[in-house]
Amino acid sequence: MENEEKVLTENDENTSSVSVLLEGEEKTFTPEEIAGFIEKSEKFDLIDSEYNRLKGMADKASLSVEEFLNSLENRDKENRRTILLQKCSGDEELADYILGLEEKNSSKTDAAFIEVQRYFPNIKNIDEIPSEVFKAASVKGSNLLNEYLRYLQLAKLTLKAFEKNNIEAKLASVGSQREAISQDFDPAKLQFIKGIWNK
């Protein structure tokens, strides 16, 4: 019984902190810190193969990983600038101004896009959201998700109105054709018109 108490006491002392020889130095860690290290290690294992692939690509380009990522980022900026120049009819000042605004608002836009994606997981790319939604959000200073919901509702109402007008036009057209038929009734013509309108 006394031996069991000693073991428990030693275990309690051992769980309060752990000493480890790290880089020639003895360091003491709490169980919470050790749990954090284990979690980081598991995350590293998940991305290790991707990092090695990235490192391989950087080595082929004779660059460090950081230099390689910077070159990709710069290439993306140049591609975006070229697209903006085309859209701005070659006005470099306007293209650079828009590019500056995009970079300034990118983190804010990313957070807003993530919120939209949470409710609409089928949207994989920010380009799938119509530009008028972004414009409305920036003009009104409102939430991107709210503007996207407004856009979807408006599209739904527009579609309903279009369908209603289409049905009314179809009925009016059939009605006028039936009136014309009633003057000189021909059963073959009636069947032909019914076939056209699936009636």
Short mmCIF file of C-alpha atoms in Angstrom, two decimals:
data_model
loop_
_atom_site.label_atom_id
_atom_site.label_comp_id
_atom_site.label_asym_id
_atom_site.label_seq_id
_atom_site.Cartn_x
_atom_site.Cartn_y
_atom_site.Cartn_z
CA MET A 1 0.00 0.00 0.00
CA GLU A 2 2.82 2.41 0.90
CA ASN A 3 4.66 1.43 -2.30
CA GLU A 4 1.56 2.30 -4.36
CA GLU A 5 1.39 5.74 -2.72
CA LYS A 6 5.06 6.34 -3.54
CA VAL A 7 4.50 5.37 -7.19
CA LEU A 8 1.51 7.74 -7.41
CA THR A 9 3.53 10.54 -5.85
CA GLU A 10 6.40 9.96 -8.24
CA ASN A 11 3.97 9.90 -11.17
CA ASP A 12 2.41 13.16 -9.94
CA GLU A 13 5.85 14.74 -9.73
CA ASN A 14 6.74 13.41 -13.18
CA THR A 15 3.56 14.74 -14.79
CA SER A 16 4.05 18.27 -13.45
CA SER A 17 7.13 18.74 -15.68
CA VAL A 18 9.51 16.72 -17.83
CA SER A 19 13.20 17.44 -18.30
CA VAL A 20 14.69 16.79 -21.74
CA LEU A 21 18.23 17.17 -23.05
CA LEU A 22 17.78 19.34 -26.15
CA GLU A 23 20.73 20.67 -28.16
CA GLY A 24 23.10 20.00 -25.27
CA GLU A 25 20.85 21.88 -22.83
CA GLU A 26 18.44 20.48 -20.28
CA LYS A 27 14.98 21.96 -20.76
CA THR A 28 11.85 21.40 -18.70
CA PHE A 29 8.40 21.17 -20.28
CA THR A 30 4.89 20.90 -18.82
CA PRO A 31 2.49 18.20 -20.06
CA GLU A 32 0.49 20.91 -21.90
CA GLU A 33 3.62 22.02 -23.79
CA ILE A 34 4.43 18.40 -24.66
CA ALA A 35 0.87 17.90 -25.94
CA GLY A 36 1.32 21.00 -28.10
CA PHE A 37 4.58 19.63 -29.50
CA ILE A 38 2.89 16.32 -30.34
CA GLU A 39 0.05 18.13 -32.10
CA LYS A 40 2.53 20.22 -34.13
CA SER A 41 4.45 17.06 -35.01
CA GLU A 42 1.27 15.40 -36.31
CA LYS A 43 0.48 18.50 -38.41
CA PHE A 44 4.03 18.50 -39.76
CA ASP A 45 3.69 14.85 -40.79
CA LEU A 46 0.60 15.79 -42.81
CA ILE A 47 2.37 18.56 -44.76
CA ASP A 48 5.84 16.99 -44.94
CA SER A 49 5.30 15.36 -48.36
CA GLU A 50 3.85 18.59 -49.78
CA TYR A 51 6.79 20.58 -48.42
CA ASN A 52 9.26 18.10 -49.91
CA ARG A 53 7.52 18.44 -53.29
CA LEU A 54 7.71 22.22 -53.02
CA LYS A 55 11.37 22.01 -52.00
CA GLY A 56 12.06 19.80 -55.02
CA MET A 57 10.48 22.37 -57.33
CA ALA A 58 12.51 25.14 -55.69
CA ASP A 59 15.72 23.09 -56.06
CA LYS A 60 15.02 22.60 -59.80
CA ALA A 61 14.77 26.38 -60.12
CA SER A 62 18.00 26.76 -58.06
CA LEU A 63 16.13 28.78 -55.43
CA SER A 64 15.37 28.43 -51.75
CA VAL A 65 11.76 27.60 -50.86
CA GLU A 66 11.15 31.19 -49.75
CA GLU A 67 12.65 32.61 -52.96
CA PHE A 68 10.57 30.17 -55.01
CA LEU A 69 7.34 31.17 -53.26
CA ASN A 70 8.21 34.86 -53.70
CA SER A 71 8.81 34.30 -57.42
CA LEU A 72 5.40 32.58 -57.74
CA GLU A 73 3.76 35.45 -55.90
CA ASN A 74 5.49 38.03 -58.12
CA ARG A 75 4.49 36.11 -61.26
CA ASP A 76 0.86 36.08 -60.10
CA LYS A 77 1.00 39.83 -59.47
CA GLU A 78 2.43 40.44 -62.94
CA ASN A 79 -0.24 38.24 -64.54
CA ARG A 80 -2.96 40.12 -62.65
CA ARG A 81 -1.42 43.45 -63.63
CA THR A 82 -1.38 42.38 -67.30
CA ILE A 83 -5.08 41.44 -67.11
CA LEU A 84 -5.91 44.74 -65.40
CA LEU A 85 -3.94 46.67 -68.04
CA GLN A 86 -6.02 45.03 -70.75
CA LYS A 87 -9.27 45.82 -68.93
CA CYS A 88 -8.12 49.42 -68.28
CA SER A 89 -7.22 49.98 -71.97
CA GLY A 90 -3.50 50.23 -71.17
CA ASP A 91 -3.85 52.85 -68.39
CA GLU A 92 -0.96 51.78 -66.14
CA GLU A 93 -1.79 54.24 -63.36
CA LEU A 94 -5.36 52.96 -63.06
CA ALA A 95 -4.23 49.32 -63.23
CA ASP A 96 -1.65 49.88 -60.47
CA TYR A 97 -4.24 51.70 -58.36
CA ILE A 98 -6.70 48.79 -58.66
CA LEU A 99 -3.92 46.30 -57.93
CA GLY A 100 -3.03 48.26 -54.79
CA LEU A 101 -6.66 48.22 -53.65
CA GLU A 102 -6.87 44.48 -54.23
CA GLU A 103 -3.74 43.82 -52.17
CA LYS A 104 -4.97 46.10 -49.40
CA ASN A 105 -8.36 44.41 -49.23
CA SER A 106 -7.20 40.84 -49.92
CA SER A 107 -7.20 39.65 -46.29
CA LYS A 108 -10.58 41.27 -45.70
CA THR A 109 -11.91 39.73 -48.93
CA ASP A 110 -10.47 36.32 -48.04
CA ALA A 111 -12.28 36.34 -44.68
CA ALA A 112 -15.53 37.39 -46.38
CA PHE A 113 -15.13 34.66 -49.03
CA ILE A 114 -14.52 32.03 -46.34
CA GLU A 115 -17.78 33.10 -44.70
CA VAL A 116 -19.66 32.74 -48.01
CA GLN A 117 -18.00 29.37 -48.58
CA ARG A 118 -19.15 28.15 -45.17
CA TYR A 119 -22.80 28.49 -46.27
CA PHE A 120 -22.22 27.66 -49.97
CA PRO A 121 -19.53 24.92 -50.03
CA ASN A 122 -20.09 24.33 -53.76
CA ILE A 123 -18.33 27.67 -54.42
CA LYS A 124 -14.69 26.68 -54.71
CA ASN A 125 -13.16 29.83 -56.19
CA ILE A 126 -13.68 33.50 -55.40
CA ASP A 127 -14.16 34.16 -59.15
CA GLU A 128 -17.44 32.20 -59.01
CA ILE A 129 -19.02 35.07 -57.05
CA PRO A 130 -20.36 37.68 -59.52
CA SER A 131 -18.49 41.00 -59.62
CA GLU A 132 -21.70 42.95 -58.93
CA VAL A 133 -21.87 41.25 -55.51
CA PHE A 134 -18.40 42.59 -54.62
CA LYS A 135 -19.30 45.99 -56.01
CA ALA A 136 -22.54 46.16 -53.96
CA ALA A 137 -20.68 45.07 -50.81
CA SER A 138 -18.00 47.73 -51.26
CA VAL A 139 -20.44 50.53 -52.21
CA LYS A 140 -22.82 49.79 -49.33
CA GLY A 141 -20.08 48.76 -46.91
CA SER A 142 -22.08 45.63 -46.20
CA ASN A 143 -21.23 42.00 -45.63
CA LEU A 144 -20.31 39.94 -48.73
CA LEU A 145 -22.51 37.06 -47.58
CA ASN A 146 -25.53 39.38 -47.24
CA GLU A 147 -24.98 40.81 -50.70
CA TYR A 148 -24.61 37.33 -52.18
CA LEU A 149 -27.89 36.26 -50.56
CA ARG A 150 -29.56 39.40 -51.98
CA TYR A 151 -28.13 38.58 -55.40
CA LEU A 152 -29.48 35.00 -55.25
CA GLN A 153 -32.91 36.22 -54.10
CA LEU A 154 -33.07 38.78 -56.91
CA ALA A 155 -32.07 36.12 -59.44
CA LYS A 156 -34.79 33.84 -58.09
CA LEU A 157 -37.44 36.59 -58.32
CA THR A 158 -36.28 37.53 -61.84
CA LEU A 159 -36.54 33.88 -62.93
CA LYS A 160 -40.06 33.59 -61.46
CA ALA A 161 -41.14 36.78 -63.25
CA PHE A 162 -39.64 35.50 -66.51
CA GLU A 163 -41.43 32.14 -66.16
CA LYS A 164 -44.73 33.89 -65.37
CA ASN A 165 -44.40 36.20 -68.40
CA ASN A 166 -43.47 33.23 -70.57
CA ILE A 167 -46.56 31.27 -69.45
CA GLU A 168 -48.80 34.32 -69.98
CA ALA A 169 -47.35 34.86 -73.46
CA LYS A 170 -47.82 31.21 -74.31
CA LEU A 171 -51.44 31.27 -73.15
CA ALA A 172 -52.16 34.52 -75.03
CA SER A 173 -50.61 33.03 -78.17
CA VAL A 174 -52.62 29.81 -77.91
CA GLY A 175 -55.77 31.81 -77.21
CA SER A 176 -55.37 33.97 -80.29
CA GLN A 177 -54.66 30.91 -82.42
CA ARG A 178 -57.74 29.15 -81.03
CA GLU A 179 -59.88 32.20 -81.85
CA ALA A 180 -58.60 32.18 -85.42
CA ILE A 181 -59.27 28.45 -85.68
CA SER A 182 -62.82 28.80 -84.41
CA GLN A 183 -63.67 30.89 -87.49
CA ASP A 184 -62.78 28.12 -89.93
CA PHE A 185 -62.52 25.03 -87.72
CA ASP A 186 -60.11 22.37 -88.94
CA PRO A 187 -59.40 19.46 -86.53
CA ALA A 188 -55.97 18.81 -88.13
CA LYS A 189 -54.87 22.39 -87.47
CA LEU A 190 -56.10 22.15 -83.87
CA GLN A 191 -54.06 18.97 -83.28
CA PHE A 192 -51.01 20.63 -84.87
CA ILE A 193 -51.26 23.66 -82.54
CA LYS A 194 -51.80 21.43 -79.51
CA GLY A 195 -48.67 19.52 -80.48
CA ILE A 196 -46.64 22.74 -80.69
CA TRP A 197 -47.65 23.87 -77.22
CA ASN A 198 -47.76 20.36 -75.70
CA LYS A 199 -51.41 20.82 -74.79
#
